Amino acid sequence: MTALEKFREVSRLLKSFGIEDAPKEAEILITYATGIDKTSLYSGKYEITEEDAKRIDSIVIRRSRREPLQYILGYVEFLGLRFNLGRGVLIPRPETEILAQEAIRTLKNKKGYVLDLCTGTGCIAIAIAKNFPEVTIFGIDISEVALRYAEENARLNNTMNIRFVRGDLYEPLRSMIPMVGFDLIVSNPPYIRSDDIKSLQPEIKDWEPLEALNGGHDGLYYYRRILGECRDFLAEDGTVLLEVGDSKGVIDIATENNLKVLSIIKDLSGIERVVHLCPA
């Protein structure tokens, strides 16, 4: 059997499982399992081995259970960088690249400290670190699994200016003496409403860690905590960048905490996705 024939078979199978972009995923899985490039795949000349076929079938079985493609591959690309991941850590989304890009733009003229709350794979912290090796970054997450991946990814991307710490938001910083004033606090916290999780795609609700998704009954639990205490940890001219699901709710919380909006950035779908704030 040629790789192209196997590709067509896998495409049909993935489509029958309800996978939205079955041909694209089939292409990724075939090239991943065999090590061939797309040109060889579509030439129709590459014959797959029995070992190739077994490896492909094993991957297809995993995908049939709606295991996320990124967990199967074991990595994801984010702003051109590679991040290893697996079950137990949130998969970085393309929308979060907007947050990281805005953080990089904001830091252009600063050389101090950055705090990345709910760091997950470390994708935001590492993207910043690659652009600003002179900036010191703290990445905090409550998940031990996530921090193992974050530390692995920092080594993978050769970033030495990040300190990953386990803890609940600001809690591990309270013992730091002297207290660091952060030029930027950035976060992509959990913001899915508790009741909405059951209606998410199987890849999300059945595989990704609930604690990285669940933002409480209204999706705003972590924003209340982050914005309620951010002044204690910001430098004099420090700012806060947040990825949001409900921009109005977050802005209301900011107003309650005497913070003002500097800018709101929309994603490609026109949804207000990133909010930039500072003390009023």
XYZ file of N, CA and C in Angstrom:
840
model
N 0.845 -1.199 0.000
C 0.000 0.000 0.000
C 0.877 1.245 0.000
N 0.500 2.234 -0.785
C 1.257 3.484 -0.789
C 0.797 4.378 0.360
N 1.643 5.333 0.675
C 1.288 6.299 1.719
C 0.044 7.078 1.324
N -0.098 7.369 0.033
C -1.270 8.114 -0.429
C -2.555 7.302 -0.247
N -2.482 6.008 -0.525
C -3.656 5.141 -0.313
C -4.004 5.077 1.178
N -2.974 5.005 2.017
C -3.217 4.971 3.460
C -3.788 6.303 3.943
N -3.307 7.380 3.358
C -3.836 8.705 3.674
C -5.338 8.773 3.404
N -5.771 8.269 2.258
C -7.191 8.305 1.914
C -8.011 7.452 2.877
N -7.458 6.302 3.254
C -8.147 5.435 4.208
C -8.291 6.121 5.562
N -7.207 6.733 6.024
C -7.225 7.404 7.327
C -8.161 8.610 7.291
N -8.174 9.337 6.193
C -9.087 10.482 6.058
C -10.532 10.047 6.227
N -10.891 8.942 5.575
C -12.281 8.434 5.689
C -12.590 8.033 7.124
N -11.646 7.370 7.767
C -11.865 6.932 9.147
C -12.034 8.119 10.090
N -11.145 9.090 9.966
C -11.226 10.257 10.841
C -12.539 11.004 10.638
N -12.965 11.110 9.398
C -14.244 11.771 9.119
C -15.389 11.031 9.778
N -15.329 9.697 9.773
C -16.395 8.898 10.397
C -16.403 9.062 11.908
N -15.260 9.465 12.494
C -15.183 9.693 13.940
C -15.679 11.076 14.324
N -15.996 11.915 13.330
C -16.467 13.265 13.606
C -15.365 14.295 13.670
N -14.169 13.944 13.165
C -13.060 14.891 13.153
C -13.317 15.921 12.062
N -13.267 17.205 12.418
C -13.674 18.265 11.495
C -12.797 18.359 10.249
N -11.501 18.483 10.428
C -10.598 18.628 9.281
C -9.840 17.327 9.078
N -10.580 16.287 8.707
C -10.017 14.943 8.610
C -8.838 14.854 7.640
N -8.913 15.410 6.423
C -7.769 15.298 5.508
C -6.485 15.924 6.063
N -6.610 17.100 6.668
C -5.425 17.758 7.221
C -4.820 16.925 8.341
N -5.673 16.395 9.207
C -5.159 15.577 10.303
C -4.544 14.291 9.782
N -5.162 13.702 8.758
C -4.610 12.483 8.162
C -3.216 12.755 7.611
N -3.062 13.887 6.967
C -1.744 14.272 6.427
C -0.713 14.377 7.549
N -1.090 15.049 8.643
C -0.177 15.222 9.775
C 0.187 13.872 10.380
N -0.813 13.003 10.558
C -0.570 11.710 11.193
C 0.300 10.799 10.329
N 0.046 10.791 9.019
C 0.829 9.932 8.129
C 2.291 10.393 8.074
N 2.492 11.682 7.919
C 3.873 12.181 7.843
C 4.589 12.008 9.180
N 3.860 12.163 10.281
C 4.448 11.970 11.605
C 4.848 10.514 11.823
N 3.973 9.592 11.461
C 4.215 8.170 11.721
C 5.286 7.574 10.822
N 5.395 8.091 9.605
C 6.336 7.510 8.643
C 7.637 8.295 8.517
N 7.595 9.571 8.892
C 8.774 10.415 8.751
C 8.974 10.982 7.360
N 8.015 10.757 6.456
C 8.141 11.298 5.098
C 7.587 12.720 5.049
N 7.940 13.455 3.997
C 7.406 14.805 3.846
C 6.133 14.765 2.990
N 5.479 15.922 2.879
C 4.203 15.989 2.150
C 4.377 15.687 0.666
N 5.503 16.090 0.105
C 5.745 15.831 -1.318
C 5.774 14.331 -1.591
N 6.466 13.591 -0.727
C 6.538 12.129 -0.894
C 5.170 11.495 -0.693
N 4.411 12.032 0.277
C 3.078 11.500 0.550
C 2.191 11.602 -0.682
N 2.123 12.792 -1.264
C 1.180 13.020 -2.355
C 1.715 12.550 -3.718
N 2.965 12.134 -3.775
C 3.496 11.616 -5.040
C 2.848 10.291 -5.425
N 2.356 9.580 -4.408
C 1.735 8.278 -4.672
C 2.740 7.169 -4.911
N 4.017 7.457 -4.690
C 5.058 6.471 -4.978
C 5.642 5.810 -3.722
N 5.450 6.457 -2.562
C 6.071 5.935 -1.347
C 5.261 4.761 -0.799
N 5.899 3.604 -0.715
C 5.261 2.411 -0.166
C 5.507 2.360 1.338
N 4.439 2.230 2.099
C 4.610 2.143 3.549
C 4.941 0.713 3.946
N 5.707 0.570 4.993
C 6.072 -0.750 5.495
C 4.972 -1.268 6.419
N 5.082 -2.523 6.762
C 4.121 -3.106 7.720
C 4.222 -2.402 9.066
N 5.461 -2.031 9.419
C 5.667 -1.322 10.682
C 5.021 0.058 10.627
N 5.147 0.734 9.477
C 4.487 2.026 9.283
C 2.985 1.896 9.491
N 2.404 0.880 8.859
C 0.947 0.681 8.908
C 0.479 0.452 10.336
N 1.239 -0.332 11.096
C 0.867 -0.607 12.487
C 0.923 0.675 13.314
N 1.971 1.462 13.074
C 2.130 2.714 13.818
C 0.983 3.670 13.489
N 0.641 3.766 12.222
C -0.471 4.637 11.800
C -1.778 4.172 12.420
N -2.040 2.867 12.368
C -3.297 2.328 12.913
C -3.394 2.582 14.412
N -2.265 2.475 15.106
C -2.255 2.724 16.551
C -2.623 4.176 16.852
N -2.089 5.102 16.048
C -2.397 6.521 16.226
C -3.858 6.802 15.909
N -4.375 6.198 14.855
C -5.772 6.405 14.463
C -6.715 5.928 15.569
N -6.366 4.821 16.214
C -7.189 4.325 17.325
C -7.234 5.365 18.443
N -6.096 5.948 18.759
C -6.060 6.991 19.795
C -6.922 8.181 19.401
N -6.826 8.582 18.138
C -7.615 9.739 17.676
C -9.094 9.415 17.645
N -9.442 8.131 17.407
C -10.855 7.737 17.382
C -11.506 7.937 18.742
N -10.690 7.924 19.798
C -11.185 8.162 21.161
C -11.227 9.654 21.470
N -10.965 10.459 20.455
C -10.969 11.930 20.519
C -9.841 12.485 21.386
N -8.769 11.697 21.514
C -7.575 12.237 22.157
C -7.046 13.362 21.285
N -6.724 14.518 21.866
C -6.254 15.642 21.050
C -5.027 15.291 20.223
N -5.015 15.782 19.008
C -3.892 15.535 18.105
C -2.576 15.975 18.738
N -2.605 17.088 19.473
C -1.368 17.611 20.066
C -0.802 16.654 21.109
N -1.681 15.976 21.866
C -1.198 15.000 22.840
C -0.586 13.795 22.131
N -1.174 13.406 21.011
C -0.649 12.270 20.251
C 0.736 12.593 19.696
N 0.874 13.769 19.123
C 2.163 14.185 18.573
C 3.176 14.462 19.682
N 2.676 14.946 20.824
C 3.555 15.258 21.946
C 4.143 16.647 21.912
N 3.653 17.464 20.994
C 4.161 18.831 20.922
C 3.163 19.715 20.193
N 3.385 21.030 20.300
C 2.597 22.023 19.576
C 3.530 23.181 19.227
N 3.246 23.876 18.143
C 4.019 25.063 17.802
C 3.272 26.312 18.267
N 4.051 27.257 18.785
C 3.484 28.494 19.319
C 4.464 29.608 18.996
N 4.033 30.559 18.189
C 4.892 31.664 17.750
C 6.214 31.158 17.169
N 6.129 30.068 16.417
C 7.310 29.535 15.754
C 8.228 28.720 16.647
N 7.855 28.539 17.913
C 8.642 27.742 18.848
C 7.941 26.412 19.111
N 8.710 25.406 19.466
C 8.141 24.085 19.758
C 7.987 23.907 21.263
N 6.818 23.400 21.656
C 6.535 23.139 23.069
C 6.057 21.705 23.236
N 6.771 20.952 24.055
C 6.351 19.594 24.354
C 5.190 19.634 25.344
N 4.296 18.683 25.197
C 3.157 18.610 26.118
C 2.560 17.211 26.120
N 1.648 17.000 27.047
C 0.943 15.731 27.161
C -0.245 15.923 28.075
N -0.932 14.841 28.336
C -2.121 14.945 29.175
C -1.756 15.513 30.549
N -2.589 16.412 31.030
C -2.320 17.047 32.315
C -1.912 18.494 32.188
N -1.750 18.967 30.930
C -1.413 20.376 30.728
C -2.279 20.919 29.593
N -2.711 22.166 29.739
C -3.562 22.795 28.737
C -2.805 22.958 27.417
N -3.483 22.700 26.306
C -2.897 22.873 24.985
C -2.958 24.353 24.599
N -1.831 24.984 24.285
C -1.861 26.395 23.869
C -2.689 26.589 22.605
N -3.506 27.649 22.598
C -4.355 27.964 21.459
C -3.738 29.087 20.625
N -4.109 29.135 19.343
C -3.631 30.245 18.501
C -3.993 31.613 19.070
N -5.168 31.709 19.735
C -5.584 32.997 20.293
C -4.584 33.514 21.327
N -3.939 32.593 22.026
C -3.003 32.995 23.071
C -1.741 33.607 22.475
N -1.472 33.339 21.200
C -0.357 34.006 20.534
C -0.571 35.526 20.515
N -1.837 35.947 20.443
C -2.145 37.379 20.470
C -1.695 37.975 21.800
N -1.960 37.265 22.890
C -1.546 37.718 24.219
C -0.026 37.813 24.309
N 0.664 36.781 23.834
C 2.130 36.778 23.896
C 2.718 37.888 23.029
N 2.158 38.091 21.851
C 2.649 39.155 20.966
C 2.458 40.535 21.587
N 1.316 40.732 22.256
C 1.068 42.022 22.905
C 2.017 42.218 24.084
N 2.328 41.126 24.797
C 3.295 41.217 25.893
C 4.664 41.623 25.366
N 5.077 41.038 24.253
C 6.364 41.379 23.640
C 6.373 42.840 23.206
N 5.279 43.293 22.606
C 5.195 44.696 22.172
C 5.259 45.634 23.373
N 4.570 45.278 24.453
C 4.523 46.113 25.650
C 5.885 46.239 26.315
N 6.689 45.174 26.244
C 7.963 45.145 26.958
C 9.124 45.746 26.182
N 8.876 46.260 25.009
C 9.964 46.705 24.130
C 10.964 47.616 24.808
N 10.504 48.490 25.652
C 11.401 49.473 26.262
C 11.636 49.226 27.753
N 11.422 47.987 28.201
C 11.584 47.691 29.625
C 12.586 46.560 29.822
N 13.236 46.526 30.991
C 14.252 45.497 31.249
C 14.133 44.931 32.661
N 12.940 44.897 33.195
C 12.766 44.493 34.572
C 12.270 43.087 34.758
N 11.075 42.979 35.395
C 10.529 41.685 35.783
C 9.149 41.473 35.157
N 8.885 40.214 34.806
C 7.592 39.817 34.253
C 7.056 38.646 35.065
N 5.746 38.663 35.307
C 5.078 37.572 36.014
C 4.055 36.939 35.090
N 4.175 35.624 34.875
C 3.227 34.866 34.050
C 2.441 33.942 34.974
N 1.205 34.317 35.254
C 0.344 33.509 36.123
C -0.393 32.462 35.297
N -0.531 31.252 35.866
C -1.157 30.118 35.166
C -0.330 29.788 33.915
N 0.947 29.565 34.114
C 1.896 29.474 33.005
C 1.716 28.255 32.112
N 1.167 27.147 32.642
C 0.920 25.964 31.810
C 2.193 25.418 31.195
N 2.218 25.284 29.862
C 3.408 24.781 29.163
C 4.573 25.757 29.216
N 4.311 26.967 29.692
C 5.335 28.002 29.710
C 5.432 28.765 28.406
N 4.447 28.585 27.524
C 4.559 29.151 26.173
C 4.674 30.676 26.176
N 3.905 31.364 27.023
C 3.962 32.826 27.053
C 5.288 33.289 27.646
N 5.653 32.720 28.778
C 6.901 33.100 29.438
C 8.105 32.859 28.532
N 8.109 31.729 27.843
C 9.251 31.371 26.996
C 9.302 32.257 25.757
N 8.136 32.567 25.183
C 8.107 33.476 24.033
C 8.674 34.842 24.415
N 8.329 35.315 25.601
C 8.868 36.590 26.086
C 10.375 36.469 26.316
N 10.779 35.371 26.953
C 12.196 35.174 27.282
C 13.076 35.133 26.038
N 12.569 34.548 24.958
C 13.344 34.475 23.710
C 13.583 35.868 23.132
N 12.635 36.762 23.340
C 12.745 38.118 22.805
C 13.489 39.063 23.740
N 13.456 38.754 25.050
C 14.073 39.653 26.031
C 14.920 38.849 27.023
N 16.115 38.424 26.608
C 16.958 37.638 27.513
C 17.402 38.401 28.752
N 17.275 39.742 28.723
C 17.677 40.546 29.872
C 16.549 40.700 30.899
N 15.341 40.276 30.549
C 14.195 40.355 31.467
C 14.141 39.099 32.332
N 13.830 39.276 33.609
C 13.657 38.128 34.510
C 12.170 37.796 34.601
N 11.845 36.531 34.355
C 10.447 36.113 34.285
C 10.163 35.058 35.347
N 9.036 35.223 36.024
C 8.537 34.218 36.948
C 7.284 33.590 36.337
N 7.273 32.272 36.222
C 6.098 31.562 35.731
C 5.510 30.729 36.858
N 4.254 30.971 37.178
C 3.627 30.295 38.318
C 2.447 29.457 37.844
N 2.354 28.252 38.369
C 1.211 27.380 38.099
C 1.010 26.466 39.297
N -0.232 26.094 39.517
C -0.538 25.218 40.652
C -0.305 23.751 40.316
N -0.170 23.451 39.019
C -0.040 22.071 38.552
C 1.414 21.638 38.463
N 1.748 20.567 39.166
C 3.103 20.018 39.108
C 3.406 19.471 37.714
N 2.401 18.855 37.078
C 2.582 18.311 35.731
C 2.898 19.444 34.750
N 2.119 20.508 34.808
C 2.346 21.641 33.907
C 3.748 22.207 34.090
N 4.202 22.345 35.324
C 5.519 22.926 35.567
C 6.645 22.028 35.067
N 6.437 20.718 35.099
C 7.454 19.813 34.535
C 7.604 20.066 33.037
N 6.471 20.239 32.357
C 6.538 20.542 30.930
C 7.145 21.919 30.687
N 6.775 22.886 31.522
C 7.295 24.246 31.355
C 8.821 24.265 31.482
N 9.332 23.579 32.464
C 10.785 23.535 32.661
C 11.465 22.811 31.509
N 10.860 21.730 31.041
C 11.389 21.011 29.879
C 11.397 21.913 28.646
N 10.327 22.686 28.471
C 10.234 23.562 27.307
C 11.216 24.729 27.376
N 11.494 25.198 28.576
C 12.500 26.259 28.724
C 13.866 25.749 28.284
N 14.190 24.515 28.652
C 15.465 23.923 28.217
C 15.463 23.704 26.705
N 14.340 23.193 26.192
C 14.219 22.922 24.760
C 14.440 24.178 23.934
N 13.941 25.311 24.441
C 14.038 26.573 23.704
C 15.187 27.463 24.175
N 16.047 26.879 25.010
C 17.284 27.550 25.437
C 17.011 28.918 26.061
N 16.074 28.946 26.989
C 15.783 30.180 27.728
C 16.208 29.987 29.183
N 17.081 30.857 29.626
C 17.691 30.707 30.956
C 17.173 31.731 31.961
N 16.324 32.649 31.517
C 15.938 33.770 32.378
C 14.519 33.620 32.933
N 14.073 32.370 33.123
C 12.749 32.109 33.689
C 12.893 31.268 34.951
N 12.139 31.633 35.958
C 12.055 30.816 37.174
C 10.616 30.335 37.307
N 10.423 29.019 37.210
C 9.085 28.452 37.363
C 8.868 28.045 38.820
N 7.689 28.415 39.339
C 7.384 28.191 40.748
C 5.988 27.597 40.859
N 5.853 26.605 41.714
C 4.531 26.021 41.939
C 3.800 26.793 43.026
N 2.528 27.119 42.741
C 1.742 27.814 43.741
C 0.441 28.338 43.171
N -0.366 28.892 44.051
C -1.695 29.395 43.707
C -1.616 30.906 43.462
N -1.524 31.282 42.179
C -1.414 32.685 41.773
C -0.274 33.390 42.518
N -0.556 34.458 43.262
C 0.500 35.258 43.874
C 1.112 34.624 45.124
N 0.490 33.567 45.626
C 0.860 33.025 46.945
C 2.362 32.769 47.125
N 3.069 32.133 46.161
C 4.497 31.871 46.407
C 5.379 33.120 46.383
N 4.847 34.246 45.911
C 5.632 35.476 45.850
C 5.671 36.203 47.186
N 4.751 35.882 48.074
C 4.626 36.635 49.332
C 5.841 36.484 50.233
N 6.568 35.379 50.050
C 7.735 35.149 50.906
C 9.017 35.736 50.324
N 8.915 36.365 49.159
C 10.101 36.951 48.518
C 10.477 38.260 49.196
N 11.704 38.326 49.642
C 12.194 39.552 50.299
C 13.539 39.921 49.664
N 13.677 41.114 49.048
C 12.603 42.108 48.939
C 11.572 41.709 47.897
N 10.386 42.235 48.033
C 9.312 41.929 47.091
C 9.635 42.516 45.723
N 9.467 41.702 44.698
C 9.734 42.148 43.332
C 8.543 42.944 42.820
N 8.808 44.082 42.160
C 7.762 44.828 41.484
C 7.800 44.476 40.005
N 6.699 43.968 39.476
C 6.678 43.467 38.100
C 6.279 44.562 37.119
N 7.050 44.684 36.054
C 6.723 45.626 34.990
C 5.513 45.154 34.193
N 5.322 43.843 34.177
C 4.171 43.277 33.468
C 3.711 42.021 34.166
N 2.408 41.958 34.413
C 1.766 40.705 34.843
C 0.921 40.241 33.677
N 1.171 39.025 33.214
C 0.443 38.477 32.071
C -0.190 37.152 32.486
N -1.385 36.889 31.978
C -2.052 35.643 32.363
C -3.117 35.230 31.357
N -3.172 33.931 31.119
C -4.287 33.297 30.420
C -4.908 32.316 31.411
N -5.750 32.819 32.320
C -6.290 31.971 33.377
C -7.465 31.134 32.880
N -7.911 30.144 33.655
C -9.132 29.414 33.283
C -10.314 30.374 33.213
N -11.086 30.316 32.118
C -12.220 31.250 32.025
C -13.482 30.638 31.422
N -13.551 29.315 31.361
C -14.784 28.665 30.903
C -15.758 28.579 32.078
N -17.007 28.975 31.851
C -18.018 28.842 32.912
C -18.208 27.367 33.243
N -18.352 27.066 34.516
C -18.463 25.674 34.971
C -19.534 24.904 34.206
N -20.699 25.511 34.027
C -21.805 24.825 33.359
C -21.591 24.654 31.861
N -20.637 25.391 31.291
C -20.394 25.307 29.850
C -19.407 24.205 29.478
N -18.691 23.687 30.455
C -17.640 22.712 30.157
C -18.218 21.456 29.523
N -19.385 21.019 30.002
C -19.973 19.774 29.474
C -20.359 19.876 28.002
N -20.484 21.072 27.464
C -20.866 21.239 26.065
C -19.663 21.450 25.140
N -18.459 21.413 25.695
C -17.263 21.581 24.889
C -16.970 20.329 24.066
N -16.089 20.452 23.073
C -15.672 19.314 22.273
C -15.085 18.224 23.162
N -15.259 16.940 22.770
C -14.687 15.843 23.573
C -13.186 15.994 23.805
N -12.469 16.509 22.802
C -11.021 16.693 22.942
C -10.681 17.588 24.124
N -11.565 18.513 24.433
C -11.312 19.447 25.530
C -11.861 18.886 26.847
N -13.159 18.626 26.885
C -13.793 18.262 28.163
C -13.353 16.903 28.692
N -12.980 15.971 27.789
C -12.625 14.616 28.230
C -11.126 14.404 28.401
N -10.308 15.357 27.928
C -8.873 15.123 27.930
C -8.065 16.210 28.622
N -8.418 17.461 28.426
C -7.605 18.515 29.022
C -7.947 18.677 30.511
N -6.989 19.158 31.315
C -7.206 19.234 32.770
C -8.320 20.217 33.131
N -9.274 19.748 33.923
C -10.423 20.563 34.312
C -9.991 21.835 35.022
N -8.947 21.733 35.846
C -8.520 22.898 36.622
C -7.941 23.996 35.733
N -7.551 23.645 34.513
C -7.035 24.649 33.590
C -8.130 25.249 32.718
N -9.351 24.746 32.858
C -10.491 25.224 32.069
C -11.517 25.974 32.910
N -11.763 25.491 34.110
C -12.907 25.917 34.917
C -12.677 27.273 35.581
N -13.397 28.278 35.095
C -13.290 29.626 35.651
C -14.373 29.964 36.653
N -15.058 28.946 37.167
C -16.121 29.200 38.143
C -17.468 29.413 37.477
N -18.475 29.702 38.265
C -19.852 29.748 37.760
C -20.046 30.771 36.642
N -19.287 31.888 36.695
C -19.429 32.918 35.664
C -18.171 33.088 34.814
N -17.181 32.219 35.028
C -15.946 32.291 34.271
C -14.985 33.384 34.703
N -15.294 34.061 35.801
C -14.521 35.241 36.195
C -13.780 35.082 37.528
N -13.808 33.880 38.088
C -13.221 33.648 39.408
C -11.769 34.104 39.470
N -10.944 33.696 38.497
C -9.512 34.008 38.549
C -9.233 35.477 38.252
N -10.069 36.096 37.452
C -9.873 37.526 37.176
C -10.092 38.346 38.440
N -11.072 37.954 39.245
C -11.312 38.673 40.501
C -10.068 38.601 41.388
N -9.470 37.444 41.443
C -8.298 37.269 42.295
C -7.074 37.973 41.715
N -6.858 37.834 40.420
C -5.681 38.447 39.792
C -5.745 39.968 39.894
N -6.890 40.537 39.525
C -7.010 41.993 39.517
C -7.184 42.565 40.918
N -7.752 41.767 41.816
C -7.945 42.241 43.184
C -6.642 42.441 43.935
N -5.580 41.736 43.518
C -4.310 41.810 44.241
C -3.156 42.340 43.404
N -3.379 42.633 42.134
C -2.257 42.945 41.246
C -1.465 44.166 41.690
N -2.129 45.148 42.299
C -1.433 46.367 42.721
C -0.296 46.066 43.706
N -0.447 45.014 44.497
C 0.577 44.664 45.483
C 1.856 44.168 44.825
N 1.771 43.806 43.558
C 2.908 43.164 42.896
C 3.406 43.916 41.665
N 2.736 44.976 41.283
C 3.153 45.755 40.119
C 4.233 46.774 40.479
N 5.156 46.996 39.550
C 6.086 48.113 39.678
C 5.310 49.414 39.488
N 5.974 50.523 39.699
C 5.285 51.817 39.681
C 4.522 52.060 38.381
N 5.132 51.712 37.249
C 4.454 51.903 35.966
C 4.086 50.569 35.320
N 3.875 49.546 36.154
C 3.564 48.217 35.648
C 2.146 48.102 35.108
N 1.944 47.143 34.216
C 0.635 46.924 33.613
C 0.272 45.440 33.654
N -0.997 45.150 33.314
C -1.526 43.785 33.349
C -2.113 43.450 31.983
N -1.750 42.281 31.457
C -2.300 41.795 30.196
C -3.011 40.472 30.449
N -4.272 40.395 30.018
C -5.063 39.199 30.268
C -5.727 38.702 28.987
N -5.681 37.385 28.785
C -6.562 36.793 27.778
C -7.925 36.609 28.439
N -8.997 36.902 27.696
C -10.325 36.887 28.300
C -11.325 36.162 27.405
N -12.367 35.663 28.058
C -13.501 35.114 27.334
C -14.693 36.055 27.402
N -14.736 36.864 28.450
C -15.822 37.824 28.677
C -15.182 39.166 28.993
N -14.921 39.963 27.962
C -14.193 41.215 28.164
C -14.965 42.180 29.051
N -16.298 42.230 28.892
C -17.097 43.153 29.692
C -17.000 42.809 31.177
N -17.100 41.520 31.487
C -17.001 41.097 32.875
C -15.655 41.438 33.482
N -14.596 41.242 32.714
C -13.255 41.545 33.204
C -13.082 43.050 33.393
N -13.588 43.839 32.479
C -13.479 45.301 32.595
C -14.259 45.804 33.807
N -15.407 45.204 34.077
C -16.184 45.573 35.272
C -15.374 45.292 36.535
N -14.694 44.139 36.571
C -13.866 43.787 37.731
C -12.708 44.776 37.850
N -12.112 45.136 36.715
C -11.016 46.106 36.724
C -11.481 47.442 37.296
N -12.641 47.897 36.862
C -13.181 49.173 37.346
C -13.398 49.127 38.849
N -13.931 48.007 39.335
C -14.158 47.843 40.776
C -12.855 47.927 41.568
N -11.735 47.562 40.911
C -10.432 47.565 41.578
C -9.584 48.782 41.187
N -10.260 49.821 40.671
C -9.596 51.085 40.332
C -8.468 50.883 39.323
N -8.756 50.065 38.298
C -7.839 49.857 37.192
C -8.485 50.396 35.926
N -7.678 50.914 35.028
C -8.228 51.456 33.778
C -7.741 50.657 32.577
N -8.530 50.684 31.513
C -8.216 49.944 30.295
C -7.288 50.783 29.416
N -6.161 50.195 29.042
C -5.239 50.832 28.101
C -5.590 50.462 26.664
N -5.951 49.201 26.456
C -6.343 48.762 25.118
C -7.054 47.426 25.200
N -7.825 47.132 24.148
C -8.488 45.834 23.987
C -8.152 45.332 22.591
N -7.649 44.103 22.507
C -7.226 43.543 21.222
C -8.179 42.417 20.847
N -8.645 42.457 19.599
C -9.553 41.430 19.096
C -8.783 40.315 18.388
N -9.383 39.117 18.393
C -8.787 38.022 17.637
C -9.277 38.064 16.192
N -8.903 37.079 15.386
C -9.246 37.086 13.968
C -10.744 36.942 13.726
N -11.480 36.475 14.727
C -12.931 36.361 14.610
C -13.647 37.618 15.070
N -12.888 38.627 15.469
C -13.484 39.875 15.932
C -13.902 39.851 17.389
N -13.495 38.818 18.120
C -13.837 38.703 19.540
C -12.782 39.434 20.367
N -13.219 40.210 21.339
C -12.287 40.915 22.231
C -11.567 39.874 23.101
N -10.290 39.675 22.830
C -9.569 38.526 23.382
C -8.503 38.892 24.414
N -7.918 40.091 24.291
C -6.869 40.500 25.222
C -7.181 41.880 25.768
N -7.074 42.022 27.085
C -7.330 43.310 27.755
C -6.046 43.752 28.434
N -5.666 45.007 28.186
C -4.452 45.597 28.766
C -4.873 46.651 29.787
N -4.429 46.518 31.017
C -4.873 47.351 32.127
C -3.709 47.948 32.894
N -3.995 49.029 33.603
C -3.013 49.604 34.512
C -3.770 50.277 35.659
N -3.099 50.563 36.770
C -3.758 51.283 37.873
C -4.251 52.642 37.386
N -5.455 52.998 37.821
C -6.042 54.290 37.397
C -5.346 55.442 38.110
